[in-house]
């Protein structure tokens, strides 16, 4: 009966294997879903979504397939307001309450009674034994005591699974989503796993490897050690500023803040340019020559250990990239074409990459497609997405 759900997951890009699907069917046979839609939602997501990056696709498929399934109704907003503040709990004789309610109603009977209360109740109640309220012995509410009730309100309000799925709480976790500050920070945090291992004795305990080796040896403890990693990441970050890049200013600002908040760099330098790199690099986004450094001087301070990351849309007139004097600055003439300067950066370090905020599928026909293709011949280019940033960082850290 859930075959349609399987294909809905596939349509939304969730690569569910047959083994995972059969595992879900076995879990249903064992009754692990509790015969509740919300419990089934949690069970299925636990089995079929391999990481939080899949949660949004799972939710979209779930909401699409189960959209017309009747589930527990939401409490009216008026009830939620009544339950927002709990009254002080009075002294309760729990033995007496257990005798009154214990061993009585089952879940279906409680649900039926709750529906009746919701239809009849007209005002807030506290410290009672019947109505939906707080601080009493009623089976419905919170802040009191009842051995066989339904807690409503308080820190854990219930929502139906379809409504939970439709809210798309995990939109920002998707690997193809636009990057927010948190995604930038998480991506640069991975550099901790990419830093080089130092020389010297193997005196750092490797927990995961120790667990695996102990399991492999039938439970006999086998400690695994390795050389500690050292922070040896030097990053030069070059931002395109102004012009067509204003459309991506907020995105680039998030990247800038994430980089400067990261603690994984032995050395970090940031400069700006407009459209392409020429004789000068700027230290502020205004690209003022009063706040600039000669590009030759910046290059002379680099060596092959530096990682160089350009951020820009690569969109400009061909002559800006390919001709002497192509710079848009009326008062200055660049003696070397911009492509020559880009080539010098690529030759200075084999660890050079370009992040483009324009989606990859538009590179071949967007404004500046010719210059984008030309830049790609000199510097590997990646889209400024989660997957693209991850691929760019791995490219920067790959051994040469």
mmCIF file of C-alpha atoms in Angstrom:
data_model
loop_
_atom_site.group_PDB
_atom_site.id
_atom_site.type_symbol
_atom_site.label_atom_id
_atom_site.label_comp_id
_atom_site.label_asym_id
_atom_site.label_seq_id
_atom_site.Cartn_x
_atom_site.Cartn_y
_atom_site.Cartn_z
ATOM 1 C CA UNK A 1 0.000 0.000 0.000
ATOM 2 C CA UNK A 2 3.018 2.327 0.365
ATOM 3 C CA UNK A 3 4.466 1.738 -3.101
ATOM 4 C CA UNK A 4 3.279 5.184 -4.192
ATOM 5 C CA UNK A 5 5.165 6.716 -1.276
ATOM 6 C CA UNK A 6 8.348 4.983 -2.481
ATOM 7 C CA UNK A 7 8.017 6.576 -5.909
ATOM 8 C CA UNK A 8 7.125 9.957 -4.375
ATOM 9 C CA UNK A 9 10.422 9.851 -2.474
ATOM 10 C CA UNK A 10 12.279 9.045 -5.677
ATOM 11 C CA UNK A 11 10.527 11.898 -7.525
ATOM 12 C CA UNK A 12 11.738 14.353 -4.906
ATOM 13 C CA UNK A 13 15.342 13.232 -5.305
ATOM 14 C CA UNK A 14 15.683 10.931 -2.296
ATOM 15 C CA UNK A 15 17.766 7.950 -3.384
ATOM 16 C CA UNK A 16 15.967 5.249 -1.392
ATOM 17 C CA UNK A 17 17.496 1.809 -1.878
ATOM 18 C CA UNK A 18 15.488 -1.396 -1.912
ATOM 19 C CA UNK A 19 17.314 -2.531 1.204
ATOM 20 C CA UNK A 20 16.209 0.612 3.062
ATOM 21 C CA UNK A 21 12.648 0.198 1.825
ATOM 22 C CA UNK A 22 12.504 -3.440 2.921
ATOM 23 C CA UNK A 23 13.858 -2.365 6.310
ATOM 24 C CA UNK A 24 10.924 0.046 6.625
ATOM 25 C CA UNK A 25 8.481 -2.705 5.683
ATOM 26 C CA UNK A 26 9.994 -4.962 8.349
ATOM 27 C CA UNK A 27 9.695 -2.169 10.918
ATOM 28 C CA UNK A 28 6.009 -1.802 10.027
ATOM 29 C CA UNK A 29 5.498 -5.548 10.391
ATOM 30 C CA UNK A 30 7.006 -5.343 13.881
ATOM 31 C CA UNK A 31 4.637 -2.512 14.781
ATOM 32 C CA UNK A 32 7.397 0.016 15.471
ATOM 33 C CA UNK A 33 5.238 2.780 13.987
ATOM 34 C CA UNK A 34 2.708 2.517 16.827
ATOM 35 C CA UNK A 35 -0.246 2.724 14.389
ATOM 36 C CA UNK A 36 0.107 6.530 14.419
ATOM 37 C CA UNK A 37 0.844 8.722 11.418
ATOM 38 C CA UNK A 38 3.312 10.886 13.361
ATOM 39 C CA UNK A 39 5.168 7.808 14.616
ATOM 40 C CA UNK A 40 5.267 6.416 11.073
ATOM 41 C CA UNK A 41 6.684 9.743 9.840
ATOM 42 C CA UNK A 42 9.507 9.607 12.387
ATOM 43 C CA UNK A 43 10.202 5.936 11.762
ATOM 44 C CA UNK A 44 10.302 6.325 7.981
ATOM 45 C CA UNK A 45 12.511 9.405 8.131
ATOM 46 C CA UNK A 46 14.925 7.646 10.481
ATOM 47 C CA UNK A 47 15.294 4.739 8.036
ATOM 48 C CA UNK A 48 15.066 6.455 4.645
ATOM 49 C CA UNK A 49 16.817 9.809 5.203
ATOM 50 C CA UNK A 50 20.538 9.211 5.460
ATOM 51 C CA UNK A 51 21.410 12.662 6.797
ATOM 52 C CA UNK A 52 19.780 15.973 7.667
ATOM 53 C CA UNK A 53 20.464 17.068 4.075
ATOM 54 C CA UNK A 54 17.703 14.622 3.003
ATOM 55 C CA UNK A 55 15.102 15.790 5.541
ATOM 56 C CA UNK A 56 13.571 18.480 3.326
ATOM 57 C CA UNK A 57 13.150 16.154 0.344
ATOM 58 C CA UNK A 58 11.619 13.547 2.646
ATOM 59 C CA UNK A 59 9.189 16.092 4.104
ATOM 60 C CA UNK A 60 8.103 17.267 0.650
ATOM 61 C CA UNK A 61 7.399 13.699 -0.470
ATOM 62 C CA UNK A 62 5.598 12.863 2.792
ATOM 63 C CA UNK A 63 3.377 15.952 2.627
ATOM 64 C CA UNK A 64 2.548 15.239 -1.016
ATOM 65 C CA UNK A 65 1.632 11.579 -0.522
ATOM 66 C CA UNK A 66 -0.231 11.828 2.797
ATOM 67 C CA UNK A 67 -1.797 15.270 2.306
ATOM 68 C CA UNK A 68 -5.375 13.983 2.472
ATOM 69 C CA UNK A 69 -4.894 11.598 5.420
ATOM 70 C CA UNK A 70 -7.031 12.589 8.374
ATOM 71 C CA UNK A 71 -4.934 13.100 11.485
ATOM 72 C CA UNK A 72 -5.370 14.434 14.994
ATOM 73 C CA UNK A 73 -6.853 17.908 14.827
ATOM 74 C CA UNK A 74 -4.884 20.887 16.070
ATOM 75 C CA UNK A 75 -6.054 22.529 19.254
ATOM 76 C CA UNK A 76 -7.820 25.851 18.600
ATOM 77 C CA UNK A 77 -5.560 28.863 19.123
ATOM 78 C CA UNK A 78 -7.791 29.928 22.014
ATOM 79 C CA UNK A 79 -6.951 26.712 23.897
ATOM 80 C CA UNK A 80 -3.246 27.176 23.278
ATOM 81 C CA UNK A 81 -3.466 30.669 24.770
ATOM 82 C CA UNK A 82 -5.258 29.290 27.852
ATOM 83 C CA UNK A 83 -2.549 26.661 28.290
ATOM 84 C CA UNK A 84 0.369 29.025 27.708
ATOM 85 C CA UNK A 85 0.871 29.658 31.424
ATOM 86 C CA UNK A 86 0.555 26.862 33.941
ATOM 87 C CA UNK A 87 -1.126 27.503 37.273
ATOM 88 C CA UNK A 88 0.743 26.507 40.408
ATOM 89 C CA UNK A 89 0.217 22.804 41.034
ATOM 90 C CA UNK A 90 -1.814 22.155 44.161
ATOM 91 C CA UNK A 91 -1.101 19.360 46.599
ATOM 92 C CA UNK A 92 -2.389 16.158 45.036
ATOM 93 C CA UNK A 93 -3.098 12.838 46.673
ATOM 94 C CA UNK A 94 -1.610 10.671 43.943
ATOM 95 C CA UNK A 95 -2.920 7.439 45.456
ATOM 96 C CA UNK A 96 -6.450 8.814 45.305
ATOM 97 C CA UNK A 97 -5.961 10.003 41.723
ATOM 98 C CA UNK A 98 -4.520 6.624 40.710
ATOM 99 C CA UNK A 99 -7.562 4.931 42.227
ATOM 100 C CA UNK A 100 -9.878 7.300 40.367
ATOM 101 C CA UNK A 101 -8.226 7.147 36.933
ATOM 102 C CA UNK A 102 -5.788 4.235 36.932
ATOM 103 C CA UNK A 103 -6.687 1.182 34.885
ATOM 104 C CA UNK A 104 -9.525 3.077 33.294
ATOM 105 C CA UNK A 105 -9.609 4.653 29.827
ATOM 106 C CA UNK A 106 -7.532 3.464 26.893
ATOM 107 C CA UNK A 107 -6.095 5.783 24.245
ATOM 108 C CA UNK A 108 -9.096 5.636 21.925
ATOM 109 C CA UNK A 109 -11.475 6.441 24.769
ATOM 110 C CA UNK A 110 -9.245 9.320 25.856
ATOM 111 C CA UNK A 111 -9.251 10.738 22.317
ATOM 112 C CA UNK A 112 -13.045 10.543 22.149
ATOM 113 C CA UNK A 113 -13.382 12.240 25.526
ATOM 114 C CA UNK A 114 -10.910 14.963 24.469
ATOM 115 C CA UNK A 115 -12.996 15.702 21.383
ATOM 116 C CA UNK A 116 -16.057 16.123 23.597
ATOM 117 C CA UNK A 117 -14.186 18.485 25.938
ATOM 118 C CA UNK A 118 -12.980 20.600 23.037
ATOM 119 C CA UNK A 119 -16.541 20.932 21.773
ATOM 120 C CA UNK A 120 -17.979 21.849 25.189
ATOM 121 C CA UNK A 121 -15.308 23.937 26.909
ATOM 122 C CA UNK A 122 -15.798 27.711 26.733
ATOM 123 C CA UNK A 123 -13.217 29.141 29.145
ATOM 124 C CA UNK A 124 -9.847 28.579 30.740
ATOM 125 C CA UNK A 125 -9.627 26.066 33.614
ATOM 126 C CA UNK A 126 -6.900 25.484 36.199
ATOM 127 C CA UNK A 127 -6.526 22.924 39.007
ATOM 128 C CA UNK A 128 -9.559 20.940 37.884
ATOM 129 C CA UNK A 129 -10.392 17.302 37.232
ATOM 130 C CA UNK A 130 -12.430 17.439 34.002
ATOM 131 C CA UNK A 131 -11.618 20.203 31.536
ATOM 132 C CA UNK A 132 -8.536 20.871 29.458
ATOM 133 C CA UNK A 133 -6.406 22.920 31.821
ATOM 134 C CA UNK A 134 -3.308 23.247 33.966
ATOM 135 C CA UNK A 135 -2.183 22.283 37.437
ATOM 136 C CA UNK A 136 -4.959 19.815 38.214
ATOM 137 C CA UNK A 137 -5.798 16.133 37.882
ATOM 138 C CA UNK A 138 -7.689 16.340 34.584
ATOM 139 C CA UNK A 139 -6.613 13.806 31.954
ATOM 140 C CA UNK A 140 -6.114 16.710 29.529
ATOM 141 C CA UNK A 141 -3.638 19.571 29.901
ATOM 142 C CA UNK A 142 -0.292 20.021 31.620
ATOM 143 C CA UNK A 143 1.329 21.064 34.871
ATOM 144 C CA UNK A 144 -0.698 18.634 36.997
ATOM 145 C CA UNK A 145 -0.897 14.893 37.570
ATOM 146 C CA UNK A 146 -2.890 12.101 35.962
ATOM 147 C CA UNK A 147 -1.690 8.530 35.450
ATOM 148 C CA UNK A 148 -3.672 7.989 32.230
ATOM 149 C CA UNK A 149 -3.988 11.341 30.478
ATOM 150 C CA UNK A 150 -2.915 13.229 27.391
ATOM 151 C CA UNK A 151 -0.482 16.077 27.992
ATOM 152 C CA UNK A 152 -1.460 19.134 25.941
ATOM 153 C CA UNK A 153 0.479 22.375 25.742
ATOM 154 C CA UNK A 154 3.543 23.077 27.813
ATOM 155 C CA UNK A 155 6.943 22.507 26.245
ATOM 156 C CA UNK A 156 5.847 19.763 23.849
ATOM 157 C CA UNK A 157 2.711 20.598 21.830
ATOM 158 C CA UNK A 158 1.718 17.857 19.432
ATOM 159 C CA UNK A 159 1.461 18.444 15.701
ATOM 160 C CA UNK A 160 0.258 16.065 13.042
ATOM 161 C CA UNK A 161 2.937 14.530 10.853
ATOM 162 C CA UNK A 162 1.608 16.036 7.628
ATOM 163 C CA UNK A 163 1.687 19.508 9.122
ATOM 164 C CA UNK A 164 5.223 18.936 10.419
ATOM 165 C CA UNK A 165 6.350 17.797 6.971
ATOM 166 C CA UNK A 166 4.657 20.747 5.253
ATOM 167 C CA UNK A 167 6.473 23.303 7.414
ATOM 168 C CA UNK A 168 9.824 22.557 5.698
ATOM 169 C CA UNK A 169 11.923 23.124 8.797
ATOM 170 C CA UNK A 170 14.920 21.495 7.087
ATOM 171 C CA UNK A 171 14.939 23.553 3.884
ATOM 172 C CA UNK A 172 18.357 25.051 4.724
ATOM 173 C CA UNK A 173 19.949 21.639 5.292
ATOM 174 C CA UNK A 174 19.674 20.626 1.639
ATOM 175 C CA UNK A 175 22.935 20.222 -0.217
ATOM 176 C CA UNK A 176 21.574 22.161 -3.229
ATOM 177 C CA UNK A 177 20.114 25.001 -1.153
ATOM 178 C CA UNK A 178 21.348 28.581 -1.201
ATOM 179 C CA UNK A 179 24.023 29.051 1.399
ATOM 180 C CA UNK A 180 23.308 30.741 4.720
ATOM 181 C CA UNK A 181 25.900 31.708 7.327
ATOM 182 C CA UNK A 182 25.485 28.412 9.197
ATOM 183 C CA UNK A 183 26.196 26.369 6.038
ATOM 184 C CA UNK A 184 29.323 28.427 5.333
ATOM 185 C CA UNK A 185 30.555 27.879 8.879
ATOM 186 C CA UNK A 186 29.926 24.130 8.679
ATOM 187 C CA UNK A 187 31.740 23.888 5.347
ATOM 188 C CA UNK A 188 34.852 25.675 6.600
ATOM 189 C CA UNK A 189 34.750 23.620 9.790
ATOM 190 C CA UNK A 190 35.492 20.593 7.619
ATOM 191 C CA UNK A 191 38.948 22.028 7.044
ATOM 192 C CA UNK A 192 39.833 20.601 10.447
ATOM 193 C CA UNK A 193 39.643 17.176 8.828
ATOM 194 C CA UNK A 194 41.722 18.279 5.854
ATOM 195 C CA UNK A 195 44.728 19.817 7.607
ATOM 196 C CA UNK A 196 47.994 17.957 7.194
ATOM 197 C CA UNK A 197 49.387 15.541 9.742
ATOM 198 C CA UNK A 198 52.528 16.659 11.471
ATOM 199 C CA UNK A 199 55.703 14.768 12.037
ATOM 200 C CA UNK A 200 56.655 13.091 15.280
ATOM 201 C CA UNK A 201 55.297 10.258 17.438
ATOM 202 C CA UNK A 202 51.859 8.768 17.026
ATOM 203 C CA UNK A 203 50.451 9.890 20.367
ATOM 204 C CA UNK A 204 46.896 10.986 19.510
ATOM 205 C CA UNK A 205 44.186 8.450 20.369
ATOM 206 C CA UNK A 206 41.893 7.735 17.393
ATOM 207 C CA UNK A 207 38.545 6.902 18.987
ATOM 208 C CA UNK A 208 36.661 5.623 15.932
ATOM 209 C CA UNK A 209 39.578 3.493 14.785
ATOM 210 C CA UNK A 210 39.988 2.114 18.337
ATOM 211 C CA UNK A 211 36.315 1.068 18.448
ATOM 212 C CA UNK A 212 36.596 -0.613 15.036
ATOM 213 C CA UNK A 213 39.850 -2.413 15.893
ATOM 214 C CA UNK A 214 38.395 -3.587 19.222
ATOM 215 C CA UNK A 215 35.334 -4.990 17.442
ATOM 216 C CA UNK A 216 37.516 -6.681 14.844
ATOM 217 C CA UNK A 217 39.529 -8.344 17.586
ATOM 218 C CA UNK A 218 36.463 -9.879 19.243
ATOM 219 C CA UNK A 219 36.188 -7.336 22.041
ATOM 220 C CA UNK A 220 39.817 -7.255 23.156
ATOM 221 C CA UNK A 221 40.823 -3.599 23.541
ATOM 222 C CA UNK A 222 43.175 -2.430 20.791
ATOM 223 C CA UNK A 223 44.118 1.208 21.110
ATOM 224 C CA UNK A 224 44.849 2.999 17.845
ATOM 225 C CA UNK A 225 47.081 6.070 17.695
ATOM 226 C CA UNK A 226 48.128 8.460 14.941
ATOM 227 C CA UNK A 227 50.106 11.638 14.519
ATOM 228 C CA UNK A 228 48.050 14.726 15.419
ATOM 229 C CA UNK A 229 46.978 17.063 12.658
ATOM 230 C CA UNK A 230 48.389 20.547 12.647
ATOM 231 C CA UNK A 231 46.855 23.758 11.378
ATOM 232 C CA UNK A 232 48.788 24.517 8.214
ATOM 233 C CA UNK A 233 46.078 26.201 6.119
ATOM 234 C CA UNK A 234 46.994 29.559 4.586
ATOM 235 C CA UNK A 235 44.118 31.092 2.628
ATOM 236 C CA UNK A 236 44.080 34.079 0.266
ATOM 237 C CA UNK A 237 40.484 35.164 -0.401
ATOM 238 C CA UNK A 238 39.806 37.464 -3.376
ATOM 239 C CA UNK A 239 36.295 38.958 -3.744
ATOM 240 C CA UNK A 240 34.816 40.590 -6.828
ATOM 241 C CA UNK A 241 33.099 43.750 -5.558
ATOM 242 C CA UNK A 242 30.607 46.124 -7.188
ATOM 243 C CA UNK A 243 28.762 46.064 -10.502
ATOM 244 C CA UNK A 244 26.932 42.820 -11.198
ATOM 245 C CA UNK A 245 28.163 41.420 -7.869
ATOM 246 C CA UNK A 246 25.813 43.706 -5.905
ATOM 247 C CA UNK A 247 23.099 41.104 -6.542
ATOM 248 C CA UNK A 248 25.143 38.631 -4.511
ATOM 249 C CA UNK A 249 26.425 41.037 -1.840
ATOM 250 C CA UNK A 250 24.499 39.404 1.031
ATOM 251 C CA UNK A 251 25.658 35.931 0.002
ATOM 252 C CA UNK A 252 29.288 37.056 -0.221
ATOM 253 C CA UNK A 253 28.954 38.879 3.096
ATOM 254 C CA UNK A 254 27.944 35.610 4.759
ATOM 255 C CA UNK A 255 30.938 33.873 3.209
ATOM 256 C CA UNK A 256 33.225 36.678 4.397
ATOM 257 C CA UNK A 257 31.964 36.477 7.987
ATOM 258 C CA UNK A 258 32.132 32.673 8.045
ATOM 259 C CA UNK A 259 35.743 32.714 6.860
ATOM 260 C CA UNK A 260 36.823 35.325 9.387
ATOM 261 C CA UNK A 261 35.029 33.559 12.235
ATOM 262 C CA UNK A 262 36.736 30.274 11.383
ATOM 263 C CA UNK A 263 39.715 29.297 13.490
ATOM 264 C CA UNK A 264 41.155 26.768 11.070
ATOM 265 C CA UNK A 265 43.630 29.007 9.248
ATOM 266 C CA UNK A 266 47.255 29.507 10.133
ATOM 267 C CA UNK A 267 47.128 32.676 8.041
ATOM 268 C CA UNK A 268 44.270 34.490 6.251
ATOM 269 C CA UNK A 269 44.348 37.445 3.862
ATOM 270 C CA UNK A 270 41.374 39.076 2.122
ATOM 271 C CA UNK A 271 41.412 41.456 -0.861
ATOM 272 C CA UNK A 272 38.898 42.833 -3.355
ATOM 273 C CA UNK A 273 38.891 43.521 -7.075
ATOM 274 C CA UNK A 274 36.363 44.769 -9.628
ATOM 275 C CA UNK A 275 35.479 42.321 -12.415
ATOM 276 C CA UNK A 276 39.063 41.078 -12.764
ATOM 277 C CA UNK A 277 42.433 41.311 -11.040
ATOM 278 C CA UNK A 278 44.788 43.945 -12.457
ATOM 279 C CA UNK A 279 47.802 45.844 -11.087
ATOM 280 C CA UNK A 280 46.223 46.570 -7.688
ATOM 281 C CA UNK A 281 44.180 44.702 -5.085
ATOM 282 C CA UNK A 282 41.942 46.577 -2.657
ATOM 283 C CA UNK A 283 41.568 46.130 1.081
ATOM 284 C CA UNK A 284 37.943 47.387 1.239
ATOM 285 C CA UNK A 285 34.807 46.691 -0.768
ATOM 286 C CA UNK A 286 34.792 50.262 -2.157
ATOM 287 C CA UNK A 287 37.871 49.361 -4.254
ATOM 288 C CA UNK A 288 39.529 52.710 -3.565
ATOM 289 C CA UNK A 289 43.172 53.153 -4.595
ATOM 290 C CA UNK A 290 43.760 54.950 -1.289
ATOM 291 C CA UNK A 291 43.246 51.531 0.330
ATOM 292 C CA UNK A 292 45.067 49.169 -1.989
ATOM 293 C CA UNK A 293 48.219 47.107 -2.439
ATOM 294 C CA UNK A 294 50.149 46.251 -5.553
ATOM 295 C CA UNK A 295 49.199 42.852 -6.893
ATOM 296 C CA UNK A 296 52.848 42.021 -7.625
ATOM 297 C CA UNK A 297 53.695 42.663 -3.980
ATOM 298 C CA UNK A 298 50.869 40.404 -2.785
ATOM 299 C CA UNK A 299 52.012 37.655 -5.148
ATOM 300 C CA UNK A 300 55.622 37.933 -3.994
ATOM 301 C CA UNK A 301 54.588 37.091 -0.420
ATOM 302 C CA UNK A 302 52.884 33.850 -1.456
ATOM 303 C CA UNK A 303 54.328 30.407 -1.900
ATOM 304 C CA UNK A 304 52.960 27.049 -2.985
ATOM 305 C CA UNK A 305 51.517 26.341 0.481
ATOM 306 C CA UNK A 306 48.900 29.082 0.071
ATOM 307 C CA UNK A 307 45.343 28.234 -1.002
ATOM 308 C CA UNK A 308 43.826 30.897 -3.277
ATOM 309 C CA UNK A 309 40.056 31.283 -3.527
ATOM 310 C CA UNK A 310 38.427 33.739 -5.946
ATOM 311 C CA UNK A 311 34.760 34.694 -5.460
ATOM 312 C CA UNK A 312 32.991 36.371 -8.381
ATOM 313 C CA UNK A 313 30.482 35.901 -11.176
ATOM 314 C CA UNK A 314 33.169 36.083 -13.884
ATOM 315 C CA UNK A 315 30.861 38.302 -15.971
ATOM 316 C CA UNK A 316 32.589 41.133 -17.846
ATOM 317 C CA UNK A 317 33.258 42.366 -21.347
ATOM 318 C CA UNK A 318 35.845 40.155 -23.099
ATOM 319 C CA UNK A 319 38.281 43.057 -23.468
ATOM 320 C CA UNK A 320 38.280 43.552 -19.668
ATOM 321 C CA UNK A 321 39.740 40.084 -19.332
ATOM 322 C CA UNK A 322 41.815 39.703 -22.478
ATOM 323 C CA UNK A 323 43.259 43.116 -23.431
ATOM 324 C CA UNK A 324 45.768 45.594 -22.042
ATOM 325 C CA UNK A 325 43.966 48.650 -20.738
ATOM 326 C CA UNK A 326 40.794 46.637 -20.236
ATOM 327 C CA UNK A 327 40.244 47.961 -16.731
ATOM 328 C CA UNK A 328 37.099 50.074 -16.401
ATOM 329 C CA UNK A 329 39.012 52.665 -14.340
ATOM 330 C CA UNK A 330 39.260 55.702 -16.607
ATOM 331 C CA UNK A 331 42.336 57.100 -14.840
ATOM 332 C CA UNK A 332 44.434 53.903 -14.844
ATOM 333 C CA UNK A 333 45.624 51.621 -17.598
ATOM 334 C CA UNK A 334 46.656 48.054 -16.857
ATOM 335 C CA UNK A 335 49.760 47.028 -18.775
ATOM 336 C CA UNK A 336 48.967 43.300 -18.516
ATOM 337 C CA UNK A 337 45.578 41.782 -19.383
ATOM 338 C CA UNK A 338 43.488 40.452 -16.517
ATOM 339 C CA UNK A 339 43.835 36.862 -17.759
ATOM 340 C CA UNK A 340 47.609 37.171 -17.335
ATOM 341 C CA UNK A 341 47.190 38.140 -13.689
ATOM 342 C CA UNK A 342 44.821 35.231 -13.090
ATOM 343 C CA UNK A 343 47.345 32.910 -14.699
ATOM 344 C CA UNK A 344 50.067 34.218 -12.381
ATOM 345 C CA UNK A 345 47.966 33.380 -9.333
ATOM 346 C CA UNK A 346 47.292 29.875 -10.664
ATOM 347 C CA UNK A 347 51.020 29.365 -11.330
ATOM 348 C CA UNK A 348 51.961 30.667 -7.885
ATOM 349 C CA UNK A 349 49.874 27.973 -6.184
ATOM 350 C CA UNK A 350 48.446 24.771 -7.544
ATOM 351 C CA UNK A 351 45.710 25.121 -4.923
ATOM 352 C CA UNK A 352 43.547 27.734 -6.638
ATOM 353 C CA UNK A 353 39.761 27.716 -7.109
ATOM 354 C CA UNK A 354 36.975 30.086 -8.183
ATOM 355 C CA UNK A 355 33.513 30.214 -6.547
ATOM 356 C CA UNK A 356 30.760 31.559 -8.806
ATOM 357 C CA UNK A 357 27.439 32.667 -7.232
ATOM 358 C CA UNK A 358 25.672 32.208 -10.578
ATOM 359 C CA UNK A 359 24.038 28.723 -10.686
ATOM 360 C CA UNK A 360 26.100 26.316 -12.768
ATOM 361 C CA UNK A 361 23.259 25.591 -15.193
ATOM 362 C CA UNK A 362 23.326 29.249 -16.298
ATOM 363 C CA UNK A 363 27.053 29.553 -16.973
ATOM 364 C CA UNK A 364 26.737 28.716 -20.683
ATOM 365 C CA UNK A 365 24.146 31.361 -21.559
ATOM 366 C CA UNK A 366 24.226 34.050 -18.850
ATOM 367 C CA UNK A 367 25.765 37.474 -19.414
ATOM 368 C CA UNK A 368 29.534 36.959 -19.455
ATOM 369 C CA UNK A 369 29.392 33.312 -20.506
ATOM 370 C CA UNK A 370 32.448 33.812 -22.750
ATOM 371 C CA UNK A 371 34.616 35.180 -19.926
ATOM 372 C CA UNK A 372 33.343 32.492 -17.552
ATOM 373 C CA UNK A 373 34.529 29.807 -19.970
ATOM 374 C CA UNK A 374 37.874 31.575 -20.405
ATOM 375 C CA UNK A 375 38.456 31.808 -16.645
ATOM 376 C CA UNK A 376 37.609 28.115 -16.270
ATOM 377 C CA UNK A 377 40.511 27.270 -18.590
ATOM 378 C CA UNK A 378 42.902 28.830 -16.072
ATOM 379 C CA UNK A 379 41.240 28.260 -12.684
ATOM 380 C CA UNK A 380 38.850 25.441 -11.668
ATOM 381 C CA UNK A 381 35.413 26.993 -11.097
ATOM 382 C CA UNK A 382 32.707 25.784 -8.700
ATOM 383 C CA UNK A 383 29.182 27.061 -7.995
ATOM 384 C CA UNK A 384 28.668 28.940 -4.735
ATOM 385 C CA UNK A 385 26.368 26.266 -3.277
ATOM 386 C CA UNK A 386 26.897 23.825 -0.422
ATOM 387 C CA UNK A 387 28.098 21.080 -2.744
ATOM 388 C CA UNK A 388 30.156 23.558 -4.763
ATOM 389 C CA UNK A 389 31.871 25.022 -1.719
ATOM 390 C CA UNK A 390 32.602 21.552 -0.380
ATOM 391 C CA UNK A 391 34.093 20.492 -3.730
ATOM 392 C CA UNK A 392 36.168 23.698 -3.918
ATOM 393 C CA UNK A 393 37.597 23.180 -0.428
ATOM 394 C CA UNK A 394 38.510 19.567 -1.226
ATOM 395 C CA UNK A 395 40.163 20.761 -4.421
ATOM 396 C CA UNK A 396 42.165 23.340 -2.465
ATOM 397 C CA UNK A 397 43.300 20.778 0.084
ATOM 398 C CA UNK A 398 44.067 17.949 -2.342
ATOM 399 C CA UNK A 399 47.759 16.991 -2.484
ATOM 400 C CA UNK A 400 49.680 18.199 -5.519
#
